[in-house]
Coordinates of N, CA, C and O in Angstrom, one line a residue:
A1 N 17.3 43.7 68.5 CA 16.4 42.6 68.9 C 16.6 42.3 70.3 O 17.8 42.3 70.7
T2 N 15.6 42.0 71.1 CA 15.8 41.6 72.5 C 15.3 40.2 72.8 O 14.4 39.7 72.1
T3 N 15.9 39.6 73.8 CA 15.5 38.3 74.2 C 16.1 38.0 75.6 O 17.3 38.2 75.8
G4 N 15.3 37.5 76.5 CA 15.8 37.1 77.8 C 16.7 38.1 78.5 O 17.6 37.8 79.2
G5 N 16.4 39.4 78.3 CA 17.1 40.4 79.0 C 18.3 40.9 78.2 O 19.0 41.9 78.5
A6 N 18.7 40.2 77.1 CA 19.8 40.6 76.3 C 19.3 41.3 75.1 O 18.2 41.2 74.6
V7 N 20.2 42.2 74.6 CA 19.9 42.9 73.3 C 20.9 42.5 72.3 O 22.1 42.5 72.5
W8 N 20.4 42.2 71.1 CA 21.3 41.8 70.0 C 21.3 43.0 69.0 O 20.2 43.6 68.7
A9 N 22.4 43.3 68.4 CA 22.5 44.4 67.4 C 23.4 43.9 66.2 O 24.4 43.3 66.4
G10 N 23.0 44.3 65.0 CA 23.8 44.0 63.8 C 24.4 45.3 63.3 O 23.7 46.4 63.3
T11 N 25.7 45.3 62.9 CA 26.4 46.4 62.4 C 27.2 46.0 61.2 O 27.3 44.8 60.9
D12 N 27.9 47.0 60.7 CA 28.9 46.7 59.6 C 30.1 45.9 60.1 O 30.8 45.3 59.3
Q13 N 30.3 45.9 61.4 CA 31.5 45.2 62.0 C 31.1 43.8 62.5 O 31.9 43.1 63.1
G14 N 29.8 43.4 62.4 CA 29.4 42.1 62.8 C 28.2 42.2 63.8 O 27.5 43.2 63.9
L15 N 28.0 41.1 64.5 CA 26.9 41.0 65.5 C 27.4 41.2 66.9 O 28.5 40.8 67.3
F16 N 26.6 41.9 67.7 CA 26.9 42.2 69.1 C 25.8 41.9 70.0 O 24.6 41.9 69.6
R17 N 26.1 41.5 71.2 CA 25.1 41.1 72.2 C 25.4 41.9 73.5 O 26.5 41.9 74.0
F18 N 24.4 42.6 74.0 CA 24.5 43.4 75.3 C 23.9 42.5 76.4 O 22.7 42.2 76.3
D19 N 24.6 42.2 77.4 CA 24.1 41.3 78.5 C 23.6 42.1 79.7 O 23.4 41.5 80.8
G20 N 23.5 43.4 79.6 CA 23.0 44.2 80.7 C 24.2 45.0 81.3 O 23.9 46.0 82.1
R21 N 25.4 44.6 81.0 CA 26.6 45.3 81.5 C 27.5 45.9 80.4 O 28.0 46.9 80.5
R22 N 27.7 45.0 79.4 CA 28.5 45.5 78.3 C 28.2 44.8 77.0 O 27.6 43.7 77.0
W23 N 28.6 45.4 75.9 CA 28.5 44.8 74.6 C 29.6 43.8 74.3 O 30.7 44.1 74.6
R24 N 29.2 42.7 73.7 CA 30.3 41.7 73.3 C 30.1 41.4 71.8 O 29.0 41.2 71.4
H25 N 31.2 41.3 71.2 CA 31.2 40.9 69.7 C 30.9 39.4 69.7 O 31.6 38.7 70.4
V26 N 29.9 39.0 69.0 CA 29.5 37.6 69.0 C 30.4 36.8 67.9 O 30.4 37.1 66.7
L27 N 31.1 35.9 68.5 CA 32.0 35.1 67.6 C 31.7 33.6 68.0 O 31.3 33.3 69.1
G28 N 32.0 32.7 67.1 CA 31.8 31.3 67.4 C 33.0 30.5 67.0 O 34.1 31.1 66.9
G29 N 32.8 29.3 66.6 CA 33.9 28.4 66.1 C 34.2 28.7 64.7 O 34.1 29.8 64.2
A30 N 34.6 27.7 64.0 CA 34.9 27.8 62.6 C 33.7 28.3 61.7 O 33.9 29.0 60.8
L31 N 32.5 27.9 62.1 CA 31.3 28.3 61.4 C 30.6 29.3 62.2 O 29.9 29.0 63.1
S32 N 30.9 30.6 61.9 CA 30.2 31.7 62.6 C 30.1 32.9 61.7 O 30.9 33.0 60.8
P33 N 29.2 33.8 62.0 CA 29.1 35.0 61.2 C 30.4 35.8 61.2 O 31.0 36.1 62.3
A34 N 30.9 36.2 60.1 CA 32.1 37.1 60.0 C 31.6 38.6 60.0 O 30.4 38.8 59.9
P35 N 32.5 39.5 60.1 CA 32.0 40.9 60.0 C 31.3 41.1 58.7 O 31.7 40.6 57.6
G36 N 30.1 41.7 58.7 CA 29.3 41.9 57.5 C 28.4 43.0 57.8 O 28.4 43.8 58.8
A37 N 27.5 43.2 56.9 CA 26.5 44.3 57.0 C 25.2 43.7 57.5 O 24.3 43.3 56.8
Y38 N 25.1 43.6 58.9 CA 24.0 43.0 59.5 C 22.9 44.1 59.8 O 23.1 44.9 60.7
R39 N 21.9 44.1 59.1 CA 20.8 45.1 59.3 C 19.6 44.5 59.9 O 18.7 45.1 60.5
T40 N 19.5 43.1 59.8 CA 18.3 42.4 60.4 C 18.8 41.4 61.4 O 19.6 40.5 61.0
V41 N 18.3 41.5 62.6 CA 18.6 40.6 63.7 C 17.2 40.3 64.3 O 16.5 41.2 64.7
V42 N 16.8 39.0 64.4 CA 15.5 38.6 64.9 C 15.8 37.6 66.1 O 16.4 36.6 65.9
A43 N 15.3 38.0 67.3 CA 15.5 37.2 68.5 C 14.2 36.5 68.8 O 13.2 37.2 69.1
V44 N 14.2 35.2 68.7 CA 13.0 34.4 69.0 C 13.0 34.0 70.4 O 12.0 34.0 71.1
G45 N 14.2 33.6 71.0 CA 14.4 33.2 72.4 C 15.8 33.4 72.8 O 16.7 33.8 72.0
E46 N 16.1 33.1 74.0 CA 17.5 33.3 74.6 C 18.6 32.6 73.7 O 19.6 33.2 73.4
D47 N 18.3 31.4 73.2 CA 19.3 30.8 72.3 C 18.7 30.5 71.0 O 18.8 29.4 70.4
D48 N 18.0 31.4 70.4 CA 17.3 31.3 69.1 C 17.3 32.6 68.4 O 16.3 33.4 68.6
V49 N 18.4 33.0 67.7 CA 18.5 34.3 67.1 C 18.9 34.1 65.6 O 19.7 33.2 65.3
W50 N 18.3 34.9 64.8 CA 18.5 34.8 63.3 C 19.1 36.2 62.9 O 18.7 37.2 63.4
A51 N 20.1 36.1 62.0 CA 20.7 37.3 61.5 C 20.9 37.2 60.0 O 21.3 36.2 59.5
V52 N 20.7 38.3 59.3 CA 20.9 38.4 57.8 C 22.1 39.2 57.5 O 22.2 40.4 57.9
D53 N 23.1 38.6 56.8 CA 24.3 39.3 56.4 C 24.0 39.8 55.0 O 24.0 39.1 54.0
L54 N 23.8 41.1 54.8 CA 23.4 41.7 53.5 C 24.6 41.7 52.5 O 24.4 41.7 51.3
R55 N 25.8 41.6 53.0 CA 27.0 41.5 52.1 C 27.0 40.2 51.4 O 27.3 40.1 50.2
T56 N 26.8 39.1 52.1 CA 26.9 37.8 51.5 C 25.6 37.2 51.2 O 25.5 36.2 50.4
G57 N 24.5 37.7 51.7 CA 23.2 37.2 51.5 C 22.9 35.9 52.2 O 22.0 35.1 51.9
V58 N 23.6 35.7 53.3 CA 23.5 34.5 54.1 C 22.6 34.7 55.3 O 22.8 35.7 56.0
L59 N 21.7 33.8 55.6 CA 20.9 33.8 56.8 C 21.6 32.9 57.9 O 21.9 31.7 57.6
W60 N 21.9 33.5 59.0 CA 22.6 32.8 60.1 C 21.6 32.5 61.2 O 20.7 33.3 61.5
H61 N 21.7 31.4 61.9 CA 20.9 31.0 63.0 C 21.7 30.6 64.2 O 22.6 29.7 64.1
H62 N 21.5 31.2 65.4 CA 22.2 30.9 66.6 C 21.3 30.1 67.6 O 20.2 30.6 67.9
T63 N 21.8 29.0 68.0 CA 21.1 28.2 69.1 C 22.1 27.9 70.2 O 23.3 28.4 70.1
A64 N 21.7 27.2 71.2 CA 22.7 26.8 72.2 C 23.9 26.1 71.7 O 25.0 26.1 72.3
G65 N 23.8 25.4 70.5 CA 24.9 24.7 69.9 C 25.8 25.6 69.1 O 26.8 25.1 68.6
G66 N 25.5 26.8 69.0 CA 26.4 27.7 68.2 C 25.6 28.2 67.0 O 24.4 28.2 66.9
W67 N 26.4 28.7 66.0 CA 25.9 29.3 64.8 C 25.8 28.2 63.7 O 26.7 27.3 63.5
A68 N 24.8 28.3 62.8 CA 24.6 27.5 61.6 C 23.9 28.2 60.6 O 23.3 29.3 60.9
T69 N 23.9 27.7 59.4 CA 23.0 28.3 58.3 C 22.0 27.2 57.9 O 22.4 26.0 57.9
P70 N 20.8 27.6 57.6 CA 19.8 26.6 57.2 C 20.2 26.1 55.8 O 21.0 26.7 55.1
P71 N 19.6 24.9 55.4 CA 19.9 24.4 54.1 C 19.6 25.4 53.0 O 18.5 26.0 53.1
R72 N 20.4 25.5 52.0 CA 20.2 26.5 50.9 C 19.3 25.8 49.8 O 19.8 25.4 48.8
A73 N 18.0 25.6 50.1 CA 17.1 25.0 49.2 C 15.9 25.9 49.0 O 15.7 26.8 49.8
G74 N 15.1 25.7 47.9 CA 14.0 26.5 47.6 C 14.4 28.0 47.5 O 15.5 28.3 46.9
R75 N 13.7 28.9 48.0 CA 14.0 30.3 48.0 C 15.2 30.7 48.8 O 15.9 31.7 48.6
L76 N 15.6 29.8 49.8 CA 16.8 30.1 50.6 C 18.0 29.8 49.8 O 19.1 30.1 50.3
A77 N 17.9 29.2 48.6 CA 19.1 29.0 47.8 C 19.5 30.4 47.2 O 20.7 30.5 46.7
A78 N 18.7 31.3 47.2 CA 19.0 32.7 46.7 C 19.6 33.5 47.8 O 19.6 33.2 48.9
R79 N 20.0 34.7 47.4 CA 20.5 35.7 48.4 C 19.4 36.1 49.3 O 18.3 36.6 48.9
V80 N 19.7 36.1 50.6 CA 18.7 36.5 51.7 C 18.8 38.0 51.9 O 20.0 38.5 52.0
T81 N 17.7 38.7 52.0 CA 17.7 40.1 52.0 C 17.0 40.7 53.3 O 17.3 41.9 53.6
A82 N 16.1 40.0 53.9 CA 15.4 40.5 55.0 C 14.8 39.4 55.8 O 14.6 38.3 55.4
A83 N 14.4 39.7 57.1 CA 13.7 38.8 57.9 C 12.8 39.5 58.9 O 13.1 40.6 59.3
A84 N 11.7 38.8 59.4 CA 10.8 39.4 60.4 C 10.2 38.3 61.1 O 10.0 37.2 60.6
L85 N 9.8 38.5 62.4 CA 9.2 37.5 63.2 C 7.8 37.9 63.5 O 7.5 39.1 64.0
A86 N 6.8 37.0 63.3 CA 5.4 37.2 63.7 C 5.2 36.9 65.1 O 6.0 36.1 65.8
A87 N 4.1 37.4 65.7 CA 3.8 37.2 67.1 C 3.6 35.7 67.4 O 3.8 35.2 68.5
D88 N 3.2 34.9 66.4 CA 2.9 33.5 66.6 C 4.2 32.7 66.5 O 4.2 31.4 66.6
G89 N 5.4 33.3 66.3 CA 6.7 32.7 66.2 C 7.1 32.3 64.8 O 8.2 31.8 64.6
T90 N 6.3 32.6 63.8 CA 6.7 32.3 62.4 C 7.8 33.3 62.0 O 7.7 34.5 62.2
L91 N 8.9 32.7 61.4 CA 9.9 33.5 60.9 C 9.7 33.7 59.4 O 9.6 32.7 58.7
W92 N 9.6 34.9 58.9 CA 9.4 35.3 57.5 C 10.8 35.8 57.0 O 11.4 36.6 57.6
V93 N 11.2 35.3 55.8 CA 12.5 35.6 55.2 C 12.3 36.1 53.8 O 11.6 35.3 53.0
G94 N 12.8 37.2 53.4 CA 12.8 37.7 52.0 C 14.1 37.3 51.3 O 15.2 37.4 52.0
T95 N 14.0 37.0 50.1 CA 15.2 36.6 49.3 C 15.1 37.3 47.9 O 14.1 37.9 47.6
D96 N 16.2 37.1 47.1 CA 16.1 37.6 45.7 C 15.1 37.0 44.9 O 14.7 37.5 43.8
T97 N 14.5 35.8 45.3 CA 13.5 35.1 44.5 C 12.2 35.0 45.1 O 11.3 34.4 44.6
G98 N 12.0 35.7 46.3 CA 10.6 35.7 46.9 C 10.7 35.6 48.4 O 11.7 35.6 49.0
L99 N 9.5 35.3 48.9 CA 9.3 35.2 50.4 C 9.2 33.7 50.8 O 8.6 32.9 50.1
T100 N 9.7 33.4 51.9 CA 9.6 32.1 52.5 C 9.4 32.2 54.0 O 9.7 33.2 54.6
R101 N 8.8 31.1 54.6 CA 8.6 31.2 56.0 C 9.0 29.9 56.7 O 8.9 28.8 56.0
L102 N 9.4 29.9 57.9 CA 9.8 28.7 58.7 C 8.5 28.3 59.4 O 8.0 29.0 60.2
H103 N 8.1 27.1 59.0 CA 6.9 26.5 59.6 C 7.3 25.2 60.3 O 7.6 24.2 59.6
G104 N 7.4 25.1 61.6 CA 8.0 24.0 62.3 C 9.5 23.9 61.9 O 10.2 24.8 62.1
D105 N 9.8 22.8 61.3 CA 11.2 22.6 60.8 C 11.3 22.7 59.3 O 12.4 22.5 58.7
A106 N 10.2 23.1 58.6 CA 10.2 23.2 57.2 C 10.1 24.6 56.7 O 9.4 25.4 57.3
W107 N 10.8 24.9 55.6 CA 10.7 26.2 54.9 C 9.6 26.1 53.8 O 9.7 25.2 53.0
L108 N 8.7 27.0 53.8 CA 7.6 27.0 52.8 C 7.7 28.3 52.0 O 7.6 29.4 52.6
D109 N 7.8 28.2 50.7 CA 7.8 29.4 49.8 C 6.4 30.0 49.7 O 5.4 29.2 49.6
V110 N 6.2 31.3 49.8 CA 4.9 31.9 49.9 C 4.9 33.1 48.9 O 5.9 33.9 48.8
G111 N 3.8 33.3 48.2 CA 3.6 34.5 47.4 C 4.4 34.4 46.1 O 4.9 33.4 45.7
P112 N 4.4 35.5 45.3 CA 5.0 35.5 44.0 C 6.5 35.4 44.0 O 7.1 35.7 45.0
A113 N 7.0 34.9 42.9 CA 8.5 34.8 42.8 C 9.0 36.1 42.4 O 9.2 36.4 41.2
Q114 N 9.3 37.0 43.3 CA 9.8 38.3 43.1 C 10.8 38.7 44.2 O 10.6 38.2 45.3
R115 N 11.7 39.5 43.9 CA 12.7 40.0 44.9 C 12.0 40.6 46.1 O 11.0 41.4 45.9
V116 N 12.5 40.3 47.3 CA 11.9 40.9 48.5 C 13.0 41.7 49.2 O 14.0 41.1 49.6
D117 N 12.9 43.0 49.3 CA 13.9 43.8 49.9 C 13.6 44.2 51.4 O 14.5 44.5 52.2
G118 N 12.3 44.0 51.8 CA 11.9 44.3 53.1 C 10.7 43.5 53.5 O 9.9 43.2 52.6
V119 N 10.6 43.1 54.8 CA 9.4 42.3 55.2 C 9.2 42.7 56.7 O 10.1 43.0 57.4
T120 N 7.9 42.8 57.0 CA 7.5 43.1 58.4 C 6.1 42.5 58.7 O 5.4 42.1 57.7
V121 N 5.8 42.3 59.9 CA 4.5 41.6 60.3 C 3.8 42.6 61.2 O 4.3 43.0 62.3
A122 N 2.5 42.9 60.9 CA 1.7 43.7 61.7 C 1.2 42.9 62.9 O 1.2 41.7 62.9
P123 N 0.7 43.7 64.0 CA 0.2 43.0 65.2 C -1.0 42.0 64.9 O -1.1 41.0 65.6
D124 N -1.7 42.3 63.8 CA -2.8 41.4 63.5 C -2.4 40.2 62.6 O -3.2 39.4 62.2
G125 N -1.1 40.1 62.4 CA -0.5 38.9 61.7 C -0.4 39.2 60.2 O 0.1 38.3 59.5
T126 N -0.8 40.3 59.7 CA -0.7 40.6 58.2 C 0.8 40.8 57.9 O 1.5 41.5 58.6
V127 N 1.3 40.1 56.9 CA 2.7 40.1 56.5 C 2.7 41.1 55.3 O 2.0 41.0 54.3
W128 N 3.6 42.1 55.4 CA 3.9 43.1 54.4 C 5.3 42.8 53.8 O 6.2 42.6 54.6
F129 N 5.4 42.9 52.5 CA 6.8 42.7 51.9 C 6.8 43.6 50.7 O 5.8 43.9 50.1
G130 N 8.1 43.9 50.3 CA 8.2 44.8 49.1 C 9.5 44.7 48.5 O 10.5 44.1 49.0
S131 N 9.6 45.3 47.3 CA 10.8 45.3 46.5 C 11.0 46.7 45.9 O 10.3 47.6 46.3
A132 N 11.8 46.7 44.8 CA 12.0 48.0 44.2 C 10.8 48.6 43.6 O 10.7 49.9 43.5
H133 N 9.8 47.8 43.2 CA 8.6 48.4 42.5 C 7.3 48.0 43.1 O 6.3 48.4 42.6
T134 N 7.3 47.2 44.2 CA 6.0 46.7 44.7 C 6.0 46.6 46.2 O 7.0 46.2 46.8
L135 N 4.9 47.0 46.9 CA 4.7 46.8 48.3 C 3.3 46.0 48.4 O 2.3 46.6 47.9
V136 N 3.3 44.8 48.9 CA 2.1 44.0 49.0 C 1.9 43.4 50.4 O 2.9 43.5 51.2
H137 N 0.8 42.9 50.6 CA 0.5 42.2 51.9 C -0.2 40.9 51.7 O -0.8 40.7 50.7
L138 N 0.0 40.0 52.6 CA -0.6 38.7 52.6 C -1.7 38.5 53.6 O -1.7 39.0 54.7
D139 N -2.7 37.7 53.2 CA -3.7 37.2 54.1 C -3.6 35.7 54.1 O -3.9 35.1 53.1
G140 N -3.0 35.2 55.1 CA -2.6 33.8 55.1 C -1.5 33.6 54.1 O -0.4 34.2 54.2
N141 N -1.7 32.8 53.0 CA -0.7 32.6 52.0 C -1.1 33.3 50.7 O -0.5 33.1 49.6
H142 N -2.1 34.1 50.7 CA -2.6 34.7 49.5 C -2.3 36.2 49.4 O -2.5 37.0 50.4
V143 N -1.7 36.6 48.3 CA -1.4 38.1 48.1 C -2.7 38.8 47.9 O -3.5 38.5 47.0
L144 N -2.9 39.8 48.7 CA -4.2 40.6 48.6 C -4.1 41.7 47.6 O -5.0 41.9 46.8
S145 N -3.1 42.5 47.7 CA -3.1 43.7 46.8 C -1.7 44.3 46.7 O -0.9 44.1 47.6
T146 N -1.5 45.1 45.7 CA -0.3 45.9 45.6 C -0.7 47.2 46.2 O -1.6 47.9 45.8
A147 N -0.1 47.6 47.3 CA -0.5 48.7 48.1 C 0.2 50.0 47.6 O -0.4 51.1 47.7
Y148 N 1.4 49.9 47.2 CA 2.2 51.1 46.8 C 3.3 50.8 46.0 O 4.0 49.8 46.2
S149 N 3.7 51.6 45.0 CA 4.8 51.3 44.2 C 5.8 52.5 44.2 O 5.6 53.5 43.6
P150 N 6.9 52.3 45.0 CA 7.9 53.4 45.0 C 8.6 53.4 43.6 O 8.6 52.4 42.8
D151 N 9.1 54.6 43.2 CA 9.8 54.7 41.9 C 11.0 53.8 41.8 O 11.3 53.3 40.8
Q152 N 11.7 53.6 42.9 CA 12.9 52.7 42.9 C 13.3 52.4 44.3 O 12.9 53.2 45.3
G153 N 13.9 51.3 44.6 CA 14.5 50.9 45.8 C 13.7 51.1 47.1 O 13.5 52.1 47.6
L154 N 13.3 49.9 47.6 CA 12.7 49.9 49.0 C 13.8 49.4 49.9 O 14.4 48.4 49.6
N155 N 14.0 50.0 51.1 CA 15.0 49.5 52.0 C 14.5 48.8 53.2 O 15.0 47.7 53.5
T156 N 13.5 49.4 53.9 CA 13.1 48.9 55.2 C 11.6 49.1 55.3 O 11.0 50.1 54.9
L157 N 10.9 48.1 56.0 CA 9.5 48.2 56.3 C 9.4 48.1 57.8 O 10.1 47.3 58.4
A158 N 8.4 48.8 58.4 CA 8.1 48.6 59.8 C 6.6 48.9 60.0 O 6.0 49.6 59.1
V159 N 6.0 48.4 61.0 CA 4.6 48.7 61.4 C 4.5 49.5 62.6 O 5.1 49.1 63.6
G160 N 3.7 50.6 62.6 CA 3.6 51.4 63.8 C 2.5 50.9 64.7 O 1.8 49.9 64.4
P161 N 2.3 51.5 65.9 CA 1.4 51.0 66.9 C -0.1 51.0 66.4 O -0.9 50.2 66.9
E162 N -0.4 51.8 65.5 CA -1.8 51.9 65.0 C -2.0 50.9 63.8 O -3.0 50.9 63.2
G163 N -0.9 50.2 63.4 CA -1.0 49.3 62.2 C -0.6 49.9 60.9 O -0.7 49.3 59.9
D164 N -0.2 51.2 60.9 CA 0.3 51.8 59.7 C 1.6 51.2 59.3 O 2.5 50.9 60.1
V165 N 1.8 51.1 58.0 CA 3.1 50.5 57.5 C 3.9 51.7 57.1 O 3.5 52.6 56.4
W166 N 5.2 51.7 57.5 CA 6.2 52.7 57.2 C 7.2 52.0 56.3 O 7.7 50.9 56.5
A167 N 7.6 52.8 55.2 CA 8.6 52.3 54.3 C 9.6 53.3 54.0 O 9.3 54.5 54.0
T168 N 10.9 52.9 53.9 CA 12.0 53.8 53.5 C 12.5 53.3 52.2 O 12.5 52.1 51.9
G169 N 13.0 54.2 51.3 CA 13.5 53.8 50.1 C 14.4 54.9 49.5 O 14.5 55.9 50.0
T170 N 14.9 54.6 48.3 CA 15.8 55.5 47.7 C 15.2 56.4 46.6 O 15.8 57.4 46.2
G171 N 13.9 56.2 46.3 CA 13.3 57.0 45.3 C 11.8 57.1 45.3 O 11.1 57.0 44.3
F172 N 11.3 57.4 46.5 CA 9.8 57.6 46.6 C 9.4 58.8 45.9 O 10.1 59.9 46.0
S173 N 8.4 58.8 45.1 CA 8.0 60.0 44.3 C 7.6 61.2 45.1 O 7.7 62.3 44.6
E174 N 7.2 61.0 46.3 CA 6.8 62.1 47.2 C 8.0 62.8 47.9 O 7.9 63.7 48.7
G175 N 9.3 62.3 47.6 CA 10.4 62.9 48.2 C 11.2 62.0 49.1 O 10.9 60.8 49.1
V176 N 12.2 62.5 49.8 CA 13.1 61.7 50.6 C 12.5 61.5 52.0 O 11.8 62.3 52.5
G177 N 12.8 60.3 52.5 CA 12.4 60.0 53.9 C 11.3 58.9 54.0 O 10.8 58.5 53.0
P178 N 11.0 58.5 55.2 CA 10.0 57.4 55.4 C 8.7 57.9 54.9 O 8.3 59.0 55.0
K179 N 7.9 56.9 54.4 CA 6.5 57.1 53.9 C 5.6 56.2 54.7 O 5.9 55.1 55.0
R180 N 4.4 56.7 55.0 CA 3.4 56.0 55.8 C 2.3 55.6 54.8 O 1.8 56.4 54.1
L181 N 1.9 54.3 54.9 CA 0.7 53.9 54.2 C -0.4 53.7 55.2 O -0.3 52.9 56.1
H182 N -1.4 54.5 55.0 CA -2.6 54.4 56.0 C -3.9 54.4 55.2 O -4.1 55.3 54.4
D183 N -4.7 53.3 55.3 CA -5.9 53.2 54.6 C -5.7 53.4 53.1 O -6.5 54.0 52.4
G184 N -4.6 52.8 52.6 CA -4.3 52.8 51.1 C -3.7 54.1 50.6 O -3.5 54.2 49.4
A185 N -3.5 55.1 51.4 CA -3.0 56.3 51.0 C -1.6 56.5 51.5 O -1.3 56.1 52.6
V186 N -0.7 57.2 50.8 CA 0.7 57.4 51.2 C 0.8 58.8 51.7 O 0.3 59.8 51.1
G187 N 1.4 58.9 52.9 CA 1.7 60.2 53.5 C 3.1 60.3 54.0 O 3.8 59.3 54.0
A188 N 3.5 61.5 54.5 CA 4.8 61.7 55.0 C 4.9 61.3 56.4 O 4.0 61.1 57.1

């Protein structure tokens, strides 16, 4: 994730920030992310970065005041699994119990109560999320359709420049590797 000329990266050894000259391990005071499995880092601004620790299921937020975790209420009370940022600044977060979004200072639960393993936002604002058995997308707050069902395990979602959704998982029926969803059809 990039912000203000800096690059943020999550690894199994923790969070790192590149300032243009060198990488620094990001540490804080008593309340800061420990080494973990950081696969999702979302940079909103210079002092506004979110990170998901997949080992603990904790969502971390970095501001000028340091690191903190949001209140563990609603779907954030569950294990956090994924996060994505929309162009309008909305932060979307997947948990073991469903999808939630940060709207102003409030978290709003959206969509069905199902595990979310991956979430991404297309340039047109469409939110895509999925789990072990379902890949769906939202129009506003309404679930439009089930787009694709992998046999097992969805790991990551991304949107390509043409708006195609790419998914990786552990058991796609068409074989190993990323799969592309284009106009409702799955391709390699």
